[in-house]
Amino acid sequence: MMNCSSWIISTLSLHKLSKKMRENFPGEWSVLAITTLLFFIFLAKFSFSKKNPGKKPYKLPPGRRGWPFIGDSFSWYNAIAGSHPPRFVEKQVKRFGKIFSCNLFGKWAVVSADPSFNRFIMQNEGKLFQSSYPKSFRDLVGKNGVIIVQGEQHRKLHGIASNMMRLEKLKFHFLKDIQIVMLQTLKKFRENQVILLQDVCRKIAISLMINQLLGVSSESEIDQMARFFSDFVDGCLSIPINFPGSTYHTAMKARKKIISKIKKTIDEHRQKGPSESSNGVLGRLLEEESLPDETISDFIINLLFAGNETTAKTMLFAVYFLTQNPRAMKQLLEEHESLGRNSEEEEMLTWQDYKTMSFTHCVIDETLRIGGIAIWLMREAKEDVTYQDYVIPKGCSVVPFMSAVHLDENLYKEAVTFNPWRWMDTENEQKRNWRSSLYYSPFGGGARFCPGAELARLQIALFLHYFVTTYRWTQVKEDQMSFFPSARLVNGFQIRLMSRPEEAVKSK
């Protein structure tokens, strides 16, 4: 979850800004948007120009300058906004190679579609490279957030997050609660009801995170927190002007309410004591770690933010791809209908059931390869970095573009085609190890490897189980993927639900 937040903070606030302009200045918004963009590009160029008196010019990777000031910014965002984000990168790779430079928003950036260089960047997080974030994001996630902090503080908080989500803790603290949330949400739909699956997946993901992090199970409390969190997320890409009515102001108010809920839960835990506390991550954090309340609050907010979009969008894209591939849908359904049930709790799956979902894991891996939300990361050189024959100057932006590797035809045959069976081939065994593979890194790598990766996969697998065994569906409206300002389906994936026959659901 942690590294999977980078996709949203690295797209800046251009989309939010243009949306505001369209609302407030119809008919003039395009001129204003372009003018504003050029203004920010000019400021960025002025602010980030590297003065290098008395030294020879740095030998950056080959590339082009593009248009004055604008550079390749529009080409970059046109690609990101489509269904094939690496389009711009692939064109530059053909001209300049897998590591190239270009002008993005008035600043030189080194972009990489090279698996080895991407790994080098991620492995040297905090040493040669560091993450950088806009002010609105830093303000909202908090100065003590594991996403923001660097160095020793980051190592400590990342270690705590990883400990909270170890496999054995998933078995005992998460498995049952996840299924309860799934059942509560998915059994509410009427026969022939038309839904936007994108909204449903978002609601499920928020409910899961609030339940698992805070131990909150009340539907009214979850709905309230979900509203606060929705406002919070909207503000992460906003212009940081704090006046009533602004997105940033609304988001900061939502943050205060979320913090208030977290602190209230902390007080309740201390009053009740460990024996009466919930199994939420917050409760275990208070029992197992010694951290100031302010740090705990930021820690929980960071996990809420980082975990929500990863789970929601992967659930959505998995169903989208399965809908387009009836053969894969049939095999997935057969796998889930054959699962045994715990005799004491008939509807609940066991950990062993989860481990036997071999084809489901292929579906998840293939969904993350094509539609993973962490398509690229934004890093900054902390010092002059030498790599091969190149010298990357201190302060230069460095962009490992993972999606370009995931969709490389030289690595994956028919790379843009959804083919979960590819992960059963022996030639892809080494690629599939998402903890160490050079060629498949949906959860990042290095010091910022997503500590919630296993939890996210568990949530997605259980969602697929309950969704495909409970419902059949037909697609009502055509749709397509877009990755700007975030990973999504343009029309929200509108589908009509029909219940599956009960005997089919209970078959083994």
Coordinates of C-alpha atoms in Angstrom, one line a residue:
M1 CA 0.0 0.0 0.0
M2 CA 2.7 2.5 0.9
N3 CA 4.6 2.8 -2.3
C4 CA 1.3 2.5 -4.2
S5 CA 0.5 6.0 -3.1
S6 CA 3.2 7.5 -5.4
W7 CA 1.0 7.4 -8.5
I8 CA -1.4 10.0 -7.1
I9 CA 1.1 12.4 -5.6
S10 CA 3.3 12.5 -8.7
T11 CA 0.5 13.7 -11.1
L12 CA 0.4 17.2 -9.4
S13 CA -2.9 19.1 -9.5
L14 CA -3.4 20.0 -13.1
H15 CA -6.6 18.0 -13.5
K16 CA -8.1 19.6 -10.3
L17 CA -7.2 23.0 -11.5
S18 CA -8.6 22.7 -15.0
K19 CA -11.8 21.2 -13.5
K20 CA -12.3 24.3 -11.3
M21 CA -11.7 26.5 -14.3
R22 CA -14.3 24.7 -16.4
E23 CA -16.8 25.2 -13.6
N24 CA -16.0 28.8 -12.9
F25 CA -15.1 30.1 -16.3
P26 CA -17.1 28.3 -19.0
G27 CA -16.0 29.2 -22.5
E28 CA -12.7 30.7 -21.2
W29 CA -11.3 27.8 -19.2
S30 CA -9.0 26.4 -21.9
V31 CA -7.2 29.7 -22.3
L32 CA -6.9 30.1 -18.5
A33 CA -5.7 26.6 -18.0
I34 CA -3.0 26.9 -20.6
T35 CA -1.9 30.3 -19.3
T36 CA -1.8 29.0 -15.7
L37 CA 0.1 25.9 -16.8
L38 CA 2.7 28.1 -18.7
F39 CA 3.0 30.3 -15.6
F40 CA 3.7 27.3 -13.3
I41 CA 6.2 25.9 -15.8
F42 CA 8.0 29.2 -15.9
L43 CA 8.2 29.3 -12.1
A44 CA 9.3 25.7 -12.0
K45 CA 12.1 26.4 -14.6
F46 CA 13.2 29.5 -12.7
S47 CA 13.1 27.7 -9.3
F48 CA 14.8 24.5 -10.4
S49 CA 17.4 25.6 -12.9
K50 CA 20.7 24.2 -11.8
K51 CA 23.5 26.6 -11.7
N52 CA 26.8 24.9 -12.3
P53 CA 29.6 27.6 -12.3
G54 CA 33.1 26.4 -13.0
K55 CA 32.0 22.8 -13.8
K56 CA 31.7 20.9 -17.1
P57 CA 28.1 20.3 -18.2
Y58 CA 26.6 17.1 -16.8
K59 CA 26.3 14.2 -19.2
L60 CA 22.6 13.4 -18.9
P61 CA 21.0 10.5 -20.8
P62 CA 20.1 11.4 -24.4
G63 CA 16.8 13.2 -25.0
R64 CA 15.1 16.2 -26.5
R65 CA 14.1 19.6 -25.1
G66 CA 10.7 19.7 -26.8
W67 CA 8.8 23.0 -26.8
P68 CA 10.2 26.0 -24.9
F69 CA 9.2 25.9 -21.2
I70 CA 6.4 23.3 -22.0
G71 CA 8.9 20.7 -23.0
D72 CA 7.1 17.3 -23.3
S73 CA 4.6 18.0 -20.6
F74 CA 1.5 17.8 -22.8
S75 CA 2.7 14.6 -24.6
W76 CA 3.4 13.1 -21.2
Y77 CA -0.1 13.8 -19.8
N78 CA -1.9 12.8 -23.0
A79 CA -0.3 9.4 -22.6
I80 CA -1.0 9.1 -18.9
A81 CA -4.7 10.1 -19.4
G82 CA -5.2 7.2 -21.9
S83 CA -5.5 3.5 -21.5
H84 CA -1.8 2.9 -22.4
P85 CA 0.3 5.1 -20.1
P86 CA 3.7 4.1 -21.5
R87 CA 2.9 5.4 -25.0
F88 CA 5.0 8.5 -24.7
V89 CA 7.9 6.6 -23.0
E90 CA 7.9 3.9 -25.7
K91 CA 8.3 6.5 -28.5
Q92 CA 11.3 8.1 -26.7
V93 CA 12.8 4.6 -26.0
K94 CA 12.8 3.9 -29.7
R95 CA 14.8 7.1 -30.3
F96 CA 17.1 7.4 -27.3
G97 CA 17.1 4.1 -25.5
K98 CA 15.5 2.9 -22.2
I99 CA 17.0 5.7 -20.2
F100 CA 16.4 9.1 -21.6
S101 CA 15.9 12.7 -20.5
C102 CA 13.2 15.2 -21.3
N103 CA 11.8 18.5 -20.2
L104 CA 8.7 18.0 -17.9
F105 CA 7.1 21.1 -16.4
G106 CA 10.1 23.3 -16.9
K107 CA 12.6 20.9 -15.3
W108 CA 14.9 18.3 -16.8
A109 CA 13.9 14.8 -15.8
V110 CA 15.5 11.4 -16.3
V111 CA 13.0 8.8 -17.3
S112 CA 13.7 5.1 -17.1
A113 CA 12.1 2.1 -18.8
D114 CA 15.1 0.0 -17.9
P115 CA 14.4 -2.6 -15.2
S116 CA 17.9 -2.6 -13.8
F117 CA 18.0 1.2 -13.4
N118 CA 14.5 1.2 -11.9
R119 CA 15.7 -1.3 -9.3
F120 CA 18.9 0.8 -8.7
I121 CA 16.7 3.9 -8.0
M122 CA 14.4 2.0 -5.6
Q123 CA 17.2 0.2 -3.8
N124 CA 18.9 3.6 -3.2
E125 CA 15.9 5.3 -1.7
G126 CA 17.1 7.5 1.1
K127 CA 20.7 7.2 -0.1
L128 CA 21.1 8.6 -3.6
F129 CA 17.4 9.4 -4.2
Q130 CA 14.5 10.7 -2.2
S131 CA 10.7 11.1 -2.7
S132 CA 9.3 14.6 -3.1
Y133 CA 5.7 15.7 -2.5
P134 CA 3.6 18.8 -3.1
K135 CA 2.6 20.9 -0.1
S136 CA -1.0 19.9 0.0
F137 CA -0.1 16.3 0.2
R138 CA 2.5 16.8 3.0
D139 CA 0.0 18.9 5.0
L140 CA -2.7 16.3 4.8
V141 CA -0.8 13.1 5.4
G142 CA 1.1 14.8 8.3
K143 CA 4.7 15.5 9.1
N144 CA 5.0 12.2 10.9
G145 CA 3.5 10.1 8.1
V146 CA 5.5 7.0 6.9
I147 CA 5.0 8.2 3.3
I148 CA 6.6 11.6 4.0
V149 CA 9.4 10.9 6.5
Q150 CA 12.9 10.1 5.5
G151 CA 15.9 8.3 6.9
E152 CA 15.8 6.5 10.3
Q153 CA 12.3 7.7 11.1
H154 CA 11.0 6.1 7.8
R155 CA 12.8 2.9 8.5
K156 CA 11.3 2.7 12.0
L157 CA 7.7 3.4 10.8
H158 CA 8.0 1.2 7.7
G159 CA 9.2 -1.6 9.9
I160 CA 6.2 -1.2 12.3
A161 CA 3.8 -1.2 9.3
S162 CA 5.4 -4.4 7.9
N163 CA 5.2 -6.1 11.4
M164 CA 1.5 -5.2 11.7
M165 CA 0.7 -6.9 8.4
R166 CA 2.8 -10.1 8.6
L167 CA 1.2 -13.2 7.1
E168 CA 0.4 -14.7 10.5
K169 CA -1.4 -11.6 11.5
L170 CA -3.4 -11.6 8.3
K171 CA -4.6 -15.1 9.2
F172 CA -5.7 -14.3 12.8
H173 CA -6.6 -10.6 12.7
F174 CA -7.8 -9.8 9.1
L175 CA -9.3 -12.9 7.4
K176 CA -12.7 -13.0 9.1
D177 CA -13.2 -9.3 9.4
I178 CA -12.6 -8.8 5.6
Q179 CA -15.2 -11.4 4.8
I180 CA -17.8 -9.8 7.1
V181 CA -17.3 -6.5 5.4
M182 CA -17.6 -8.1 1.9
L183 CA -20.8 -10.0 2.9
Q184 CA -22.4 -6.9 4.4
T185 CA -21.8 -4.8 1.3
L186 CA -22.3 -7.3 -1.5
K187 CA -25.6 -8.8 -0.3
K188 CA -27.5 -5.5 -0.3
F189 CA -28.0 -5.3 -4.1
R190 CA -31.4 -6.0 -5.7
E191 CA -32.1 -8.3 -8.6
N192 CA -31.4 -6.5 -11.9
Q193 CA -30.0 -3.5 -10.1
V194 CA -27.6 -1.3 -12.2
I195 CA -24.5 -0.2 -10.3
L196 CA -21.3 1.7 -10.9
L197 CA -18.8 -1.0 -9.8
Q198 CA -16.1 1.7 -9.4
D199 CA -18.1 3.4 -6.6
V200 CA -18.9 0.0 -5.0
C201 CA -15.3 -1.0 -5.0
R202 CA -14.3 2.3 -3.5
K203 CA -16.9 2.0 -0.7
I204 CA -15.7 -1.6 0.0
A205 CA -12.0 -0.6 0.2
I206 CA -12.7 2.3 2.5
S207 CA -14.9 0.1 4.7
L208 CA -12.1 -2.5 4.9
M209 CA -9.4 0.0 5.8
I210 CA -11.5 1.7 8.5
N211 CA -12.5 -1.6 9.9
Q212 CA -9.0 -3.1 9.9
L213 CA -7.1 0.0 11.1
L214 CA -9.5 1.4 13.7
G215 CA -11.5 -1.7 14.5
V216 CA -14.7 0.2 13.6
S217 CA -17.5 -2.2 12.5
S218 CA -20.6 0.1 12.9
E219 CA -22.0 0.9 9.5
S220 CA -23.0 4.4 10.4
E221 CA -19.5 5.1 11.7
I222 CA -17.9 3.6 8.6
D223 CA -20.2 5.7 6.3
Q224 CA -19.2 8.8 8.3
M225 CA -15.5 8.1 8.1
A226 CA -15.8 7.2 4.4
R227 CA -17.3 10.7 3.7
F228 CA -14.5 12.4 5.7
F229 CA -11.9 10.3 3.8
S230 CA -13.4 11.1 0.4
D231 CA -12.9 14.8 1.2
F232 CA -9.4 14.1 2.5
V233 CA -8.3 12.3 -0.7
D234 CA -9.8 15.1 -2.9
G235 CA -7.5 17.6 -1.2
C236 CA -4.3 15.7 -1.7
L237 CA -3.9 17.2 -5.2
S238 CA -5.5 20.6 -4.5
I239 CA -4.0 24.0 -4.6
P240 CA -2.9 24.7 -0.9
I241 CA -5.0 27.8 -0.4
N242 CA -6.8 27.6 2.9
F243 CA -10.0 29.5 2.6
P244 CA -13.6 28.3 3.2
G245 CA -15.1 26.4 0.3
S246 CA -11.7 25.5 -1.3
T247 CA -10.9 21.8 -1.8
Y248 CA -7.8 22.2 0.4
H249 CA -9.8 23.8 3.2
T250 CA -12.5 21.0 3.1
A251 CA -9.8 18.4 3.1
M252 CA -8.0 19.9 6.1
K253 CA -11.3 20.0 8.0
A254 CA -11.8 16.3 7.1
R255 CA -8.3 15.5 8.4
K256 CA -9.2 17.1 11.7
K257 CA -12.3 15.0 12.0
I258 CA -10.4 11.8 11.1
I259 CA -7.7 12.7 13.7
S260 CA -10.4 13.3 16.3
K261 CA -11.8 9.8 15.6
I262 CA -8.4 8.2 15.9
K263 CA -7.7 10.0 19.2
K264 CA -11.1 9.0 20.6
T265 CA -10.3 5.4 19.7
I266 CA -6.9 5.7 21.4
D267 CA -8.6 7.0 24.6
E268 CA -11.2 4.2 24.5
H269 CA -8.5 1.6 24.1
R270 CA -6.6 2.9 27.1
Q271 CA -9.7 3.0 29.2
K272 CA -10.8 -0.5 28.4
G273 CA -7.4 -2.1 28.4
P274 CA -5.8 -4.6 26.1
S275 CA -8.1 -7.5 26.9
E276 CA -11.2 -5.6 25.8
S277 CA -9.7 -3.9 22.8
S278 CA -10.5 -4.6 19.2
N279 CA -8.2 -6.4 16.8
G280 CA -7.7 -3.2 14.7
V281 CA -4.2 -2.2 13.8
L282 CA -4.5 0.8 16.1
G283 CA -5.2 -1.4 19.1
R284 CA -2.2 -3.6 18.4
L285 CA -0.1 -0.6 17.7
L286 CA -0.8 0.8 21.1
E287 CA -0.1 -2.5 22.7
E288 CA 3.1 -3.4 20.8
E289 CA 4.8 0.0 20.1
S290 CA 5.7 3.1 22.0
L291 CA 4.9 6.1 19.8
P292 CA 3.5 9.6 20.6
D293 CA -0.2 10.0 19.9
E294 CA 0.5 12.5 17.1
T295 CA 2.7 10.0 15.3
I296 CA 0.2 7.2 15.7
S297 CA -2.5 9.5 14.2
D298 CA -0.4 10.3 11.2
F299 CA 0.6 6.7 10.8
I300 CA -3.0 5.5 10.6
I301 CA -4.0 8.3 8.1
N302 CA -1.0 7.2 5.9
L303 CA -2.2 3.6 5.9
L304 CA -5.7 4.7 5.1
F305 CA -4.6 6.7 2.2
A306 CA -2.0 4.2 0.9
G307 CA -4.3 1.1 1.1
N308 CA -7.5 2.4 -0.2
E309 CA -6.9 3.1 -3.9
T310 CA -4.7 0.0 -4.4
T311 CA -7.4 -2.4 -3.3
A312 CA -10.3 -0.5 -4.9
K313 CA -8.9 -0.1 -8.4
T314 CA -7.4 -3.6 -8.6
M315 CA -10.8 -5.1 -7.6
L316 CA -12.5 -3.0 -10.3
F317 CA -10.0 -3.7 -13.1
A318 CA -10.0 -7.4 -12.3
V319 CA -13.8 -7.6 -12.9
Y320 CA -13.4 -5.4 -16.0
F321 CA -10.8 -7.7 -17.5
L322 CA -12.7 -10.9 -16.6
T323 CA -15.9 -9.5 -18.2
Q324 CA -13.9 -9.1 -21.4
N325 CA -12.5 -12.7 -21.2
P326 CA -15.3 -15.3 -20.7
R327 CA -12.8 -18.1 -20.6
A328 CA -10.9 -16.6 -17.7
M329 CA -14.2 -15.8 -16.0
K330 CA -15.3 -19.4 -16.3
Q331 CA -12.1 -20.8 -14.9
L332 CA -12.1 -18.4 -12.0
L333 CA -15.8 -19.2 -11.1
E334 CA -15.0 -23.0 -11.2
E335 CA -12.1 -22.5 -8.8
H336 CA -14.2 -20.6 -6.3
E337 CA -17.2 -22.9 -6.6
S338 CA -14.9 -25.8 -5.7
L339 CA -13.6 -24.3 -2.5
G340 CA -14.5 -26.1 0.7
R341 CA -16.2 -24.3 3.5
N342 CA -15.5 -24.2 7.2
S343 CA -18.2 -26.5 8.8
E344 CA -18.8 -24.2 11.7
E345 CA -19.1 -21.0 9.7
E346 CA -20.5 -22.0 6.4
E347 CA -20.0 -18.7 4.6
M348 CA -16.5 -18.1 5.7
L349 CA -13.4 -19.1 3.8
T350 CA -10.4 -20.4 5.6
W351 CA -6.7 -19.5 5.1
Q352 CA -6.3 -22.8 3.4
D353 CA -9.1 -21.9 0.9
Y354 CA -7.2 -18.7 0.2
K355 CA -3.9 -20.5 -0.4
T356 CA -5.5 -22.8 -2.9
M357 CA -6.8 -20.0 -5.2
S358 CA -4.0 -20.6 -7.7
F359 CA -5.8 -19.2 -10.8
T360 CA -7.2 -16.2 -8.7
H361 CA -3.6 -15.2 -7.9
C362 CA -2.8 -15.4 -11.6
V363 CA -5.8 -13.1 -12.3
I364 CA -4.5 -10.6 -9.6
D365 CA -1.0 -10.7 -10.9
E366 CA -2.1 -10.0 -14.5
T367 CA -4.5 -7.2 -13.4
L368 CA -1.6 -5.6 -11.5
R369 CA 0.7 -5.9 -14.5
I370 CA -1.7 -4.2 -17.0
G371 CA -3.7 -2.0 -14.6
G372 CA -1.5 -1.5 -11.6
I373 CA -1.9 2.0 -10.2
A374 CA 1.7 2.6 -9.4
I375 CA 2.6 3.1 -13.1
W376 CA 5.5 5.5 -12.4
L377 CA 7.3 7.0 -9.4
M378 CA 8.8 10.4 -8.8
R379 CA 12.2 10.7 -7.2
E380 CA 14.8 13.3 -6.9
A381 CA 18.6 12.9 -6.8
K382 CA 20.0 13.8 -3.4
E383 CA 23.5 14.2 -4.8
D384 CA 25.2 13.9 -8.2
V385 CA 24.6 10.3 -9.2
T386 CA 26.8 8.4 -11.7
Y387 CA 25.1 5.5 -13.5
Q388 CA 26.8 3.8 -16.5
D389 CA 28.2 6.7 -18.5
Y390 CA 25.7 9.3 -17.3
V391 CA 25.8 11.8 -14.5
I392 CA 22.5 12.8 -13.0
P393 CA 22.9 16.1 -11.1
K394 CA 21.6 16.8 -7.6
G395 CA 18.0 18.0 -7.6
C396 CA 17.2 16.4 -11.0
S397 CA 13.9 14.5 -11.2
V398 CA 14.2 10.8 -11.8
V399 CA 11.2 8.8 -13.0
P400 CA 11.2 5.0 -12.9
F401 CA 8.3 4.1 -15.2
M402 CA 7.3 0.6 -14.1
S403 CA 4.4 0.4 -16.5
A404 CA 6.8 0.6 -19.5
V405 CA 8.5 -2.5 -18.2
H406 CA 5.2 -4.4 -17.4
L407 CA 4.0 -3.7 -20.9
D408 CA 7.2 -4.4 -22.8
E409 CA 6.6 -6.7 -25.7
N410 CA 10.2 -8.0 -25.4
L411 CA 9.4 -9.3 -21.9
Y412 CA 5.7 -10.3 -22.2
K413 CA 4.3 -11.7 -25.3
E414 CA 1.2 -9.8 -26.4
A415 CA 1.8 -7.5 -23.4
V416 CA -1.3 -5.5 -23.6
T417 CA -3.6 -8.6 -23.7
F418 CA -5.1 -9.8 -20.4
N419 CA -3.7 -13.4 -20.2
P420 CA -3.7 -14.7 -16.6
W421 CA -2.4 -18.1 -17.9
R422 CA 1.0 -16.5 -18.7
W423 CA 1.9 -16.7 -15.0
M424 CA 1.6 -20.5 -15.2
D425 CA 4.5 -20.7 -17.7
T426 CA 7.8 -21.7 -16.3
E427 CA 9.5 -19.0 -18.2
N428 CA 7.7 -16.4 -16.2
E429 CA 8.3 -17.9 -12.7
Q430 CA 11.2 -15.6 -11.9
K431 CA 9.4 -12.6 -13.3
R432 CA 6.4 -13.3 -11.1
N433 CA 8.2 -12.8 -7.8
W434 CA 6.9 -9.3 -7.1
R435 CA 9.2 -9.0 -4.0
S436 CA 12.4 -9.3 -6.0
S437 CA 11.7 -9.4 -9.7
L438 CA 13.4 -6.8 -12.0
Y439 CA 10.5 -7.1 -14.5
Y440 CA 7.4 -7.1 -12.2
S441 CA 7.1 -4.5 -9.4
P442 CA 3.5 -3.6 -8.8
F443 CA 4.3 -2.9 -5.1
G444 CA 7.5 -0.9 -5.7
G445 CA 10.7 -2.0 -4.1
G446 CA 13.6 -1.1 -1.8
A447 CA 13.0 0.8 1.4
R448 CA 9.5 1.9 0.2
F449 CA 8.3 -1.6 -0.8
C450 CA 4.6 -1.7 0.1
P451 CA 4.2 -3.3 3.5
G452 CA 0.5 -4.0 2.9
A453 CA 1.1 -6.0 -0.4
E454 CA -0.1 -9.3 1.1
L455 CA -3.1 -7.6 2.8
A456 CA -4.1 -6.0 -0.5
R457 CA -3.9 -9.4 -2.3
L458 CA -6.0 -11.1 0.4
Q459 CA -8.7 -8.4 0.1
I460 CA -8.8 -8.6 -3.7
A461 CA -9.0 -12.4 -3.7
L462 CA -11.8 -12.5 -1.1
F463 CA -13.7 -9.8 -3.0
L464 CA -13.5 -11.8 -6.3
H465 CA -14.7 -14.9 -4.4
Y466 CA -17.8 -13.3 -3.0
F467 CA -18.6 -11.2 -6.1
V468 CA -18.3 -13.9 -8.7
T469 CA -20.1 -16.6 -6.6
T470 CA -23.0 -14.2 -5.6
Y471 CA -23.7 -12.5 -8.9
R472 CA -23.7 -12.7 -12.7
W473 CA -23.6 -9.4 -14.5
T474 CA -23.9 -7.8 -17.9
Q475 CA -22.1 -4.6 -18.9
V476 CA -24.5 -1.8 -19.6
K477 CA -22.2 0.9 -21.0
E478 CA -18.9 0.7 -22.9
D479 CA -15.8 1.7 -20.9
Q480 CA -12.1 2.2 -21.0
M481 CA -9.2 2.7 -18.6
S482 CA -7.6 6.0 -17.9
F483 CA -4.7 6.7 -15.5
F484 CA -5.1 10.5 -15.0
P485 CA -5.6 12.0 -12.6
S486 CA -5.8 8.5 -11.1
A487 CA -6.4 4.9 -12.3
R488 CA -10.1 4.5 -13.2
L489 CA -12.6 3.4 -15.7
V490 CA -14.0 6.5 -17.5
N491 CA -17.6 5.6 -17.1
G492 CA -17.3 3.9 -13.7
F493 CA -18.0 0.4 -15.2
Q494 CA -21.8 0.3 -15.2
I495 CA -23.2 -3.2 -14.9
R496 CA -26.5 -4.9 -14.2
L497 CA -26.5 -7.5 -11.5
M498 CA -28.3 -10.9 -11.4
S499 CA -28.1 -13.4 -8.6
R500 CA -26.5 -16.7 -9.2
P501 CA -28.6 -19.8 -8.4
E502 CA -28.0 -20.7 -4.8
E503 CA -27.1 -24.3 -5.6
A504 CA -24.3 -23.1 -7.8
V505 CA -22.9 -20.9 -5.1
K506 CA -22.8 -23.8 -2.6
S507 CA -21.4 -26.3 -5.0
K508 CA -17.9 -27.7 -4.3

